[in-house]
Coordinates of N, CA and C and ligand atoms in Angstrom, one line a residue:
X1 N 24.6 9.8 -51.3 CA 23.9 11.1 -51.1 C 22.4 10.8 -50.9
X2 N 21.9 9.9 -52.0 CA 20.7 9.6 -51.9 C 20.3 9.4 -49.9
X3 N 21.1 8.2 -49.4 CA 20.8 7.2 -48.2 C 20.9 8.6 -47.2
X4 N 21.9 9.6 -47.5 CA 21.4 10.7 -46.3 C 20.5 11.7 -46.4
X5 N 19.8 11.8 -47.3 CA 18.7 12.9 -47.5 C 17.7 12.1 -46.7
X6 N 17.3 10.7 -47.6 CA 16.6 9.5 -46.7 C 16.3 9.7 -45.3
X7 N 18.1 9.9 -44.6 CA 18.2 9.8 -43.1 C 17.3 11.3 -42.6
X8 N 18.0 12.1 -43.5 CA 17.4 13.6 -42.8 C 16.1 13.9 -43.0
X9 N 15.6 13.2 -43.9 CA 14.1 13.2 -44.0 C 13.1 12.7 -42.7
X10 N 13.8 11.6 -42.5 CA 13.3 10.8 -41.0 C 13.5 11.2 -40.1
X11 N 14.5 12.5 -39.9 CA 14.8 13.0 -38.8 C 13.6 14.1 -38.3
X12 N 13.5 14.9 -39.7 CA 12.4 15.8 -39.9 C 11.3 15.4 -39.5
X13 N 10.8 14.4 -40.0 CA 9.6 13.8 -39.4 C 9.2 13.5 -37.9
X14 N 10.5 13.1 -37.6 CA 10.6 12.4 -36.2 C 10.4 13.2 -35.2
X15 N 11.1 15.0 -35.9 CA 11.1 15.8 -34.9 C 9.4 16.6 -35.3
X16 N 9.0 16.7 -36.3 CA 7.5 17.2 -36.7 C 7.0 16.2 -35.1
X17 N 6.7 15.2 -35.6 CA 5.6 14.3 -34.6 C 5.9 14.8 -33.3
X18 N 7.1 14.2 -33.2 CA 7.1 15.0 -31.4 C 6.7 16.1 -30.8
X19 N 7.2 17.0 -31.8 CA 7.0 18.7 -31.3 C 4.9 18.7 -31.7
X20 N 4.6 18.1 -32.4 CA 2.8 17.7 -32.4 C 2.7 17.4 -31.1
X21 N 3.0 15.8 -30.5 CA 2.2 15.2 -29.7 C 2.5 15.9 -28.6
X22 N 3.6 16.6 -28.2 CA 3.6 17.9 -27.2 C 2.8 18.9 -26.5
X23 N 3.0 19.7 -28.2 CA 1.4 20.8 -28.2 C 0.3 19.9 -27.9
X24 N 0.1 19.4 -28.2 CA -1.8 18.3 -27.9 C -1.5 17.8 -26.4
X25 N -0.3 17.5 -25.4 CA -0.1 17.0 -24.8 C -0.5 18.3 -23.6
X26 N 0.4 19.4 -23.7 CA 0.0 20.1 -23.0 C -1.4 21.1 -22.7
X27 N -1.6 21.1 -24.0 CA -3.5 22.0 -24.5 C -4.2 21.1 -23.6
X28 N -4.6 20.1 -24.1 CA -5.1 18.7 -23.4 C -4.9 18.3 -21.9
X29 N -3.9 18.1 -21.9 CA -3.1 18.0 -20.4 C -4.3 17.1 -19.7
X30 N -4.5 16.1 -20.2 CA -5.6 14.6 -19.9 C -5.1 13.5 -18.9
X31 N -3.8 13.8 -18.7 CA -2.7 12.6 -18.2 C -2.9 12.6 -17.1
X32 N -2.5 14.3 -15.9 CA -2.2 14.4 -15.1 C -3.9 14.1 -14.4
X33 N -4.4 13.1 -14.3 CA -5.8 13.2 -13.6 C -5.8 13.3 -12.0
X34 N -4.5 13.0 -11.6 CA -4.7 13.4 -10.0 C -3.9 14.6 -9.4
X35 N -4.1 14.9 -10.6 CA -4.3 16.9 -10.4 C -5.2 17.8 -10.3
X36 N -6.3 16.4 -10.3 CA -7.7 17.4 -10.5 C -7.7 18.1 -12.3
X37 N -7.5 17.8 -13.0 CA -7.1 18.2 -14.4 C -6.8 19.7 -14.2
X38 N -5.5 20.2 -13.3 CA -5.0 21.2 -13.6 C -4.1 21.6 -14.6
X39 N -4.0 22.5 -15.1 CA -2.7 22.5 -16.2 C -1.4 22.7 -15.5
X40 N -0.9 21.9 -16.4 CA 0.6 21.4 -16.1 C 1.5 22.5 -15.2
X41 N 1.3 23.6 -16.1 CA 1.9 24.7 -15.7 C 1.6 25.6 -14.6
X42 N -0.4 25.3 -14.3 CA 0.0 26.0 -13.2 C 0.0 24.8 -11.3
X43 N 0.4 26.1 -10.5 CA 0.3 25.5 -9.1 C -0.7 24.8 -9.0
X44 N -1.3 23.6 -8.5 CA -2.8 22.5 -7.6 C -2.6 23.8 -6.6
X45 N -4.0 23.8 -6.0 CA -4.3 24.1 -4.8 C -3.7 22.5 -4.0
X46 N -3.3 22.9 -2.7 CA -3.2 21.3 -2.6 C -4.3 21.0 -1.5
X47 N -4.6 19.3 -1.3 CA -6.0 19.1 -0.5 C -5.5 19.6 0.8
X48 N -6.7 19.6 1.4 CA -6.1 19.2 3.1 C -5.4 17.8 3.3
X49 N -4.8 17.4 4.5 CA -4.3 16.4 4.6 C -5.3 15.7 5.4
X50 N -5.4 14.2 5.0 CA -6.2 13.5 5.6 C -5.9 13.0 6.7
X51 N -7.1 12.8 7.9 CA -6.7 12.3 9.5 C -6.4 11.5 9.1
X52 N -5.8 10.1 10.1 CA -5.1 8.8 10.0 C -6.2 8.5 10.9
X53 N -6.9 7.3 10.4 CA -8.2 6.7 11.6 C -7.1 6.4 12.8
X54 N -7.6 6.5 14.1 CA -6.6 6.0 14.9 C -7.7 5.4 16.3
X55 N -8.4 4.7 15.9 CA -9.8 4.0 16.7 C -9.4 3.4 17.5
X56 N -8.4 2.6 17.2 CA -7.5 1.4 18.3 C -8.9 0.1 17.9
X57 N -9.7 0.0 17.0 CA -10.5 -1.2 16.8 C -9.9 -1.9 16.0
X58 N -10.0 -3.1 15.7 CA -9.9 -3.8 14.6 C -10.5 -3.8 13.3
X59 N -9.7 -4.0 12.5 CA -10.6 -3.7 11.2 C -10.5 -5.2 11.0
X60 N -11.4 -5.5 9.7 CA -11.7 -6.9 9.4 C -11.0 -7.1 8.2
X61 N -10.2 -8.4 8.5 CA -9.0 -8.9 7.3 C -10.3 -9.3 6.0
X62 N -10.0 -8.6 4.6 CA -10.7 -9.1 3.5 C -10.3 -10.2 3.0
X63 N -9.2 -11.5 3.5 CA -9.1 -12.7 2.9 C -7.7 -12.8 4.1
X64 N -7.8 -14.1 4.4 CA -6.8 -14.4 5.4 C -5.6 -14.0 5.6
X65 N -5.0 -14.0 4.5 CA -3.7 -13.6 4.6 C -3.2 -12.6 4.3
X66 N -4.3 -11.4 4.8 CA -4.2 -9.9 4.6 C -3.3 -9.4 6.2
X67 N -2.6 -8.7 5.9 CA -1.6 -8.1 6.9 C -2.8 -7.0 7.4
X68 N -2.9 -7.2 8.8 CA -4.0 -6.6 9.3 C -3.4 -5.1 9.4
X69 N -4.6 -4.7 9.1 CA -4.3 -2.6 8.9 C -4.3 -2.3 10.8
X70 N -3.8 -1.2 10.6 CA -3.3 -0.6 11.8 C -4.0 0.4 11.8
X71 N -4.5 0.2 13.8 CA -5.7 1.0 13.8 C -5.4 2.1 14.7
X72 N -4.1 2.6 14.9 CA -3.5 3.9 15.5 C -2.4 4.3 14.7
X73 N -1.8 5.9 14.5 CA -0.7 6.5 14.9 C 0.3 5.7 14.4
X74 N 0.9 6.5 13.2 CA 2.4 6.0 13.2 C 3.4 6.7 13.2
X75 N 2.8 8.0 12.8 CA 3.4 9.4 12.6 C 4.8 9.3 13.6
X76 N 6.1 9.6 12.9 CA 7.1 9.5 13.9 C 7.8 8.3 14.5
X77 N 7.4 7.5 14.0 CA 7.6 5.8 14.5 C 9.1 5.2 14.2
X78 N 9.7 5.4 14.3 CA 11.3 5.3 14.0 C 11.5 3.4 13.7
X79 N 11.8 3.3 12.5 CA 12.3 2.0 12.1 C 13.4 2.1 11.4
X80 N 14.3 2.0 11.2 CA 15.3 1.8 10.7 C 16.6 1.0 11.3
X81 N 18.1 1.1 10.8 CA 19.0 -0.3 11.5 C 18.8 -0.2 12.8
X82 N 19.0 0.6 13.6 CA 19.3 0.7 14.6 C 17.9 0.7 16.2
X83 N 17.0 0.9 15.4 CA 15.2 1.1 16.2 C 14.6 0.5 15.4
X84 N 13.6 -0.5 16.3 CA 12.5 -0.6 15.9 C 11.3 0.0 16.6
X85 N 10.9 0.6 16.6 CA 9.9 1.4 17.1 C 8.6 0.6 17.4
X86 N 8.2 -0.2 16.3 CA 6.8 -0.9 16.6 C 7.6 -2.5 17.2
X87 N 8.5 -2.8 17.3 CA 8.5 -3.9 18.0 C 8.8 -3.4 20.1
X88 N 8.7 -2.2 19.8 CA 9.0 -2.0 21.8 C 7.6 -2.1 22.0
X89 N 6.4 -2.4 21.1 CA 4.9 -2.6 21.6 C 5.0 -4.2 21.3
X90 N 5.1 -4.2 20.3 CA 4.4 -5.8 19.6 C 5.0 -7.1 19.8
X91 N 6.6 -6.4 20.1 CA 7.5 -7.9 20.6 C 7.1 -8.8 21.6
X92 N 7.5 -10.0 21.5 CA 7.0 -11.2 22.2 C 7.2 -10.8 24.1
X93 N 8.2 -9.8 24.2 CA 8.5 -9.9 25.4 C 8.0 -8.4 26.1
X94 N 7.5 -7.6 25.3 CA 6.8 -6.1 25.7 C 5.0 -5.9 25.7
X95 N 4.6 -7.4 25.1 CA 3.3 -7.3 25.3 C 2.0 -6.8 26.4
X96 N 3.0 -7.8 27.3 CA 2.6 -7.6 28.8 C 1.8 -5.9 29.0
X97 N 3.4 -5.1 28.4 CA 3.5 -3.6 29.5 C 2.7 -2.8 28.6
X98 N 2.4 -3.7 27.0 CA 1.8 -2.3 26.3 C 0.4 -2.8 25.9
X99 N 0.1 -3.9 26.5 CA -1.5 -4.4 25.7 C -1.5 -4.5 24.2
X100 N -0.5 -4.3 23.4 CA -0.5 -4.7 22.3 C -0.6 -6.2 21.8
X101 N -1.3 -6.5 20.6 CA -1.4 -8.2 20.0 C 0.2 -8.0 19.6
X102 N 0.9 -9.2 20.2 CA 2.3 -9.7 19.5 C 2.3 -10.3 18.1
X103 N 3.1 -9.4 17.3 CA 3.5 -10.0 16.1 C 3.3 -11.7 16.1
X104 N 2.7 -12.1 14.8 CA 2.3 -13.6 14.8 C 3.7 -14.3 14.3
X105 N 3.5 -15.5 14.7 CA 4.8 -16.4 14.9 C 5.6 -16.2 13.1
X106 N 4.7 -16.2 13.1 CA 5.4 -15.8 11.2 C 6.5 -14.7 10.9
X107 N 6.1 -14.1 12.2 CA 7.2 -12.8 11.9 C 8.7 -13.3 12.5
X108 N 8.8 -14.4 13.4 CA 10.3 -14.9 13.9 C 10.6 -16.2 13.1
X109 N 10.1 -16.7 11.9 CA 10.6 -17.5 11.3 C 11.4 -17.2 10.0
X110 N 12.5 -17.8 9.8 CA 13.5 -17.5 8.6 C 12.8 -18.0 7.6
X111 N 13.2 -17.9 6.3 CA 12.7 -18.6 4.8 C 12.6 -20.2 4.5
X112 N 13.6 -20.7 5.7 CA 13.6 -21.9 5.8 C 12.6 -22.9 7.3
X113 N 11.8 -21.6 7.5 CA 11.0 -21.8 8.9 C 11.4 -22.1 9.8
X114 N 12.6 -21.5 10.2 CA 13.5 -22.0 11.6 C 12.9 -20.8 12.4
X115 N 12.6 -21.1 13.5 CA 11.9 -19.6 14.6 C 13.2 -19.0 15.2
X116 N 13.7 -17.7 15.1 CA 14.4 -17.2 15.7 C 14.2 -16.3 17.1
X117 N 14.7 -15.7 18.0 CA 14.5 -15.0 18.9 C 14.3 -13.9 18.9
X118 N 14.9 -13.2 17.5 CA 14.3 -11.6 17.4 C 13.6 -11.5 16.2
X119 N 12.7 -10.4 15.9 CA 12.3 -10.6 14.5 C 13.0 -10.6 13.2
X120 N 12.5 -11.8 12.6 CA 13.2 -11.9 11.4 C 13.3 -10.7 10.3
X121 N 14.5 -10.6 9.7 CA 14.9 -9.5 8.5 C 13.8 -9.5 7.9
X122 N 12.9 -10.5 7.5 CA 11.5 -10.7 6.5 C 10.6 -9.7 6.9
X123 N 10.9 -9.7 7.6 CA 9.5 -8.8 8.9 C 9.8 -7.6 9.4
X124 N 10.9 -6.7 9.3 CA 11.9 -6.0 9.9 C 10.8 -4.8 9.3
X125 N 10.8 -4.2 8.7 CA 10.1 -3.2 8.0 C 8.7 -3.6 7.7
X126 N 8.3 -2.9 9.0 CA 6.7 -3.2 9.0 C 5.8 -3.0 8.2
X127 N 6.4 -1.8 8.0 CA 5.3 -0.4 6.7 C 5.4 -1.5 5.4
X128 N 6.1 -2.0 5.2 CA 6.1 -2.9 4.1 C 4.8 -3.6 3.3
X129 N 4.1 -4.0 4.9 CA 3.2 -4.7 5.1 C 1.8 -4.0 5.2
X130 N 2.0 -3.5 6.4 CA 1.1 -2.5 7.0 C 0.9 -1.4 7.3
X131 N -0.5 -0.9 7.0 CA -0.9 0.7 6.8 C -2.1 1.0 7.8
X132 N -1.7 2.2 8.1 CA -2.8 2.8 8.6 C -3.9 3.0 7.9
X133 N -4.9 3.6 7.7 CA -6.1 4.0 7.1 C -5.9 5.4 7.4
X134 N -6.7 6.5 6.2 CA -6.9 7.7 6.0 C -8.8 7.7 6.0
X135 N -9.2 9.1 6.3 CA -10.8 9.4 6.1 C -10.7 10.0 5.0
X136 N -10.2 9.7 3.5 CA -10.0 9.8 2.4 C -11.0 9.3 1.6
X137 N -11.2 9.8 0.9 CA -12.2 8.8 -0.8 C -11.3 8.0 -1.3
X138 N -11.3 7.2 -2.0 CA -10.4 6.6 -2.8 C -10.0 7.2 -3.8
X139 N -8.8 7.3 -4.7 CA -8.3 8.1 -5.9 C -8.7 7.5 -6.7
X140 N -9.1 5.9 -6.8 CA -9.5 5.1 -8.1 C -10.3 4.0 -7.2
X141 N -11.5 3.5 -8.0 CA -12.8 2.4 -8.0 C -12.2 1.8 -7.6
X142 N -12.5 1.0 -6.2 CA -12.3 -0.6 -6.1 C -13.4 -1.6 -6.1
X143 N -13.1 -2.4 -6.9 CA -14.1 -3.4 -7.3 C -13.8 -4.7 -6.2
X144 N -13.2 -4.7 -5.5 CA -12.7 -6.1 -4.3 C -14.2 -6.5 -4.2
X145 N -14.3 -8.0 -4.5 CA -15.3 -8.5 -3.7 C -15.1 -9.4 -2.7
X146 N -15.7 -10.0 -1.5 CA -15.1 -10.5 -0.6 C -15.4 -12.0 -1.3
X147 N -14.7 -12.8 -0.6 CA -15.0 -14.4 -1.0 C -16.5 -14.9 -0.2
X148 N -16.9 -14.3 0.7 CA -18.1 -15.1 1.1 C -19.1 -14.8 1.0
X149 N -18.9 -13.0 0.3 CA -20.0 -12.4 -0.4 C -20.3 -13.3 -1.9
X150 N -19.1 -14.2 -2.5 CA -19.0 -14.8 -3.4 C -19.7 -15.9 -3.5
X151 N -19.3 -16.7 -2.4 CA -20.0 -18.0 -2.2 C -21.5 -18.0 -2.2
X152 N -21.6 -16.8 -1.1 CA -23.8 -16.9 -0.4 C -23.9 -16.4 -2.0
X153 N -23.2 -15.7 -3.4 CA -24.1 -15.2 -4.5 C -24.5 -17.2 -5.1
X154 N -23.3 -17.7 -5.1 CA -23.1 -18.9 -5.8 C -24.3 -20.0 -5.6
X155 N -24.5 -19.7 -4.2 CA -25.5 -20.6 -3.4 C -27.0 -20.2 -3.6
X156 N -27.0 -18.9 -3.8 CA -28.5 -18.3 -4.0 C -28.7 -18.8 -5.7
X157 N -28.0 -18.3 -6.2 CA -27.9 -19.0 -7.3 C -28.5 -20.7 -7.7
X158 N -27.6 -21.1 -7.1 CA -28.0 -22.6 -7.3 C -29.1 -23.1 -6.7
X159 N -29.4 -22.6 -5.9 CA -31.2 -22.8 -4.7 C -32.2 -22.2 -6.0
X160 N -31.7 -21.3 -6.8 CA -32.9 -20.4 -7.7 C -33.3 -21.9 -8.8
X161 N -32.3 -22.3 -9.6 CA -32.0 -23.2 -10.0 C -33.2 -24.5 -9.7
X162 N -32.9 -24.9 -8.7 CA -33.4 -26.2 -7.9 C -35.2 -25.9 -8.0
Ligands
HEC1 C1 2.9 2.4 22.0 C2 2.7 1.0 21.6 C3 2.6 0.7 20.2 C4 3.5 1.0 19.2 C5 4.7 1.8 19.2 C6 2.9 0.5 17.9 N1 1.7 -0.2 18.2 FE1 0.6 -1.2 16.9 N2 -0.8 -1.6 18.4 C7 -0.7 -1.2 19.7 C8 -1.9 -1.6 20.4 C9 -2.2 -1.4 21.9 C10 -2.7 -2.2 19.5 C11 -4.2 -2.8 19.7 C12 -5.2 -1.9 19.2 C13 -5.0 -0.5 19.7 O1 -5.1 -0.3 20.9 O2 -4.7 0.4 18.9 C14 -2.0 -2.2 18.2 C15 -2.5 -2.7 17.0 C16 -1.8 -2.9 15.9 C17 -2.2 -3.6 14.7 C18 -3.5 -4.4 14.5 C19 -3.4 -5.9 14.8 C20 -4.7 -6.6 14.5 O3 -4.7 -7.8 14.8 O4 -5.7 -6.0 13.9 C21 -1.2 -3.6 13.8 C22 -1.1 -4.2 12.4 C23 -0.1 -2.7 14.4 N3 -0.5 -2.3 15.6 C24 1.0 -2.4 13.7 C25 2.0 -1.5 14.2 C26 3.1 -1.0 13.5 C27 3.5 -1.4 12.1 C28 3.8 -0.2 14.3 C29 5.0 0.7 14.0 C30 4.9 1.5 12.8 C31 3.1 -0.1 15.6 N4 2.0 -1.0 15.5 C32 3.5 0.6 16.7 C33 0.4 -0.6 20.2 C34 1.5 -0.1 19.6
HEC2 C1 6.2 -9.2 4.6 C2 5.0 -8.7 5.2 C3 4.9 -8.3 6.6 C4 5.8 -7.6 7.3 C5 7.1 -6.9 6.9 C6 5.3 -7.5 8.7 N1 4.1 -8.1 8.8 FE1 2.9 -8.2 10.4 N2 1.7 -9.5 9.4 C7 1.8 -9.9 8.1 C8 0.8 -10.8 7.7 C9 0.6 -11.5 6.4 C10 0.0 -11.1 8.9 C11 -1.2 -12.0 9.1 C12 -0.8 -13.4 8.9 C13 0.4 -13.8 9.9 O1 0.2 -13.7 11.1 O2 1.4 -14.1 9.3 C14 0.6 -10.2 10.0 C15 0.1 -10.1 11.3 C16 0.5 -9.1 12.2 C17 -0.1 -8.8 13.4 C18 -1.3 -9.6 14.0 C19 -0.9 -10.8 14.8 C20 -2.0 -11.5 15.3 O3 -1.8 -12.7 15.7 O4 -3.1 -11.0 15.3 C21 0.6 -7.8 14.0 C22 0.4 -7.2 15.4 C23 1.7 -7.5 13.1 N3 1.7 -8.3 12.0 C24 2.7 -6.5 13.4 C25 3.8 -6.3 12.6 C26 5.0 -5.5 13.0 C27 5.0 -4.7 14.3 C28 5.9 -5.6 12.0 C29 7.3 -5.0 11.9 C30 8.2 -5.5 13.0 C31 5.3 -6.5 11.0 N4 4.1 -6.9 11.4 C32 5.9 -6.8 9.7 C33 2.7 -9.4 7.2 C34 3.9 -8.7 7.5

């Protein structure tokens, strides 16, 4: 008798706290910050939608082995089994007709670096990789610093030094 009052006691409690951090959860409502701190319950206004930069320039890779961002239009781009949409620009053999840069040889090599003739499964789903850019703010601080902005700090440094 004792061991189930025990149990129901803990049950009580268990359901007290919850039904607390609830109420505080929704009054508060601190969580949802990319709501703009709206309350839960009501509708966001929603933003406008952001343009997609579509410059056709290059942007500049922040460390080499950054999958370069894409500087047009994808809206509508059909990839799936059957299309690939961004390889009828970028393939090795459509370059010619579309002025597009061909996918780098990395994209036709297997896991075992054998070069194949069509793009490899690895590479198949481009979005995977690569994004367009928005004229957005960011939703959260980025702190990236580049590596060479790293180095010239390292070197000024050590000249101060000397
Ligand atoms: C109609 C042809 C066409 C299609 C389709 C196309 N692209 Fe492009 N892409 C280009 C051209 C041309 C460039 C060169 C820059 C420019 O003119 O926009 C380019 C540039 C790029 C670059 C930049 C390369 C670099 O070195 O900076 C990336 C990445 C890219 N495209 C990815 C994609 C992806 C991913 C898709 C499919 C979702 C796609 N492209 C579909 C024509 C195309
Ligand atoms: C698993 C990640 C990944 C996927 C998937 C991927 N790429 Fe890339 N891509 C990269 C990386 C990393 C680079 C830069 C280094 C390199 O060339 O391997 C790159 C480079 C490129 C370049 C620039 C080539 C050059 O020499 O300037 C183009 C264009 C490109 N990719 C297009 C595409 C297209 C189109 C697809 C889909 C068919 C695709 N990529 C799929 C990672 C990826």
């Amino acid at each position: 008798m004792k061991k189930s009052i025990n149990a129901l006691t803990k049950v009580l409690v268990t359901v007290t706290m919850f039904t607390t951090s609830f109420t505080a959860f929704s009054e508060g409502n601190e969580v949802a910050t990319l709501r703009d701190s709206t309350a839960i319950e009501t509708q966001k206004t929603p933003d406008a939608i952001p343009n997609v930069a579509n410059t056709d320039i290059k942007q500049k890779r922040n460390y080499p082995m950054q999958p370069p961002l894409i500087p047009h239009k994808v809206r509508n781009y059909q990839v799936d089994l059957k299309v690939n949409k961004c390889m009828s620009c970028h393939s090795r053999n459509r370059t010619d007709e579309s002025q597009a840069p061909m996918v780098s040889v990395t994209h036709y090599m297997d896991r075992d670096g054998n070069f194949l003739a069509e793009v490899s499964p690895r590479r198949y789903f481009c979005s995977q990789c690569h994004v367009p850019q928005r004229d957005a703010e960011p939703l959260v601080e980025n702190t990236f610093v580049d590596m060479n902005t790293l180095m010239k700090e390292k070197q000024a440094s050590k000249a101060e030094k000397h």
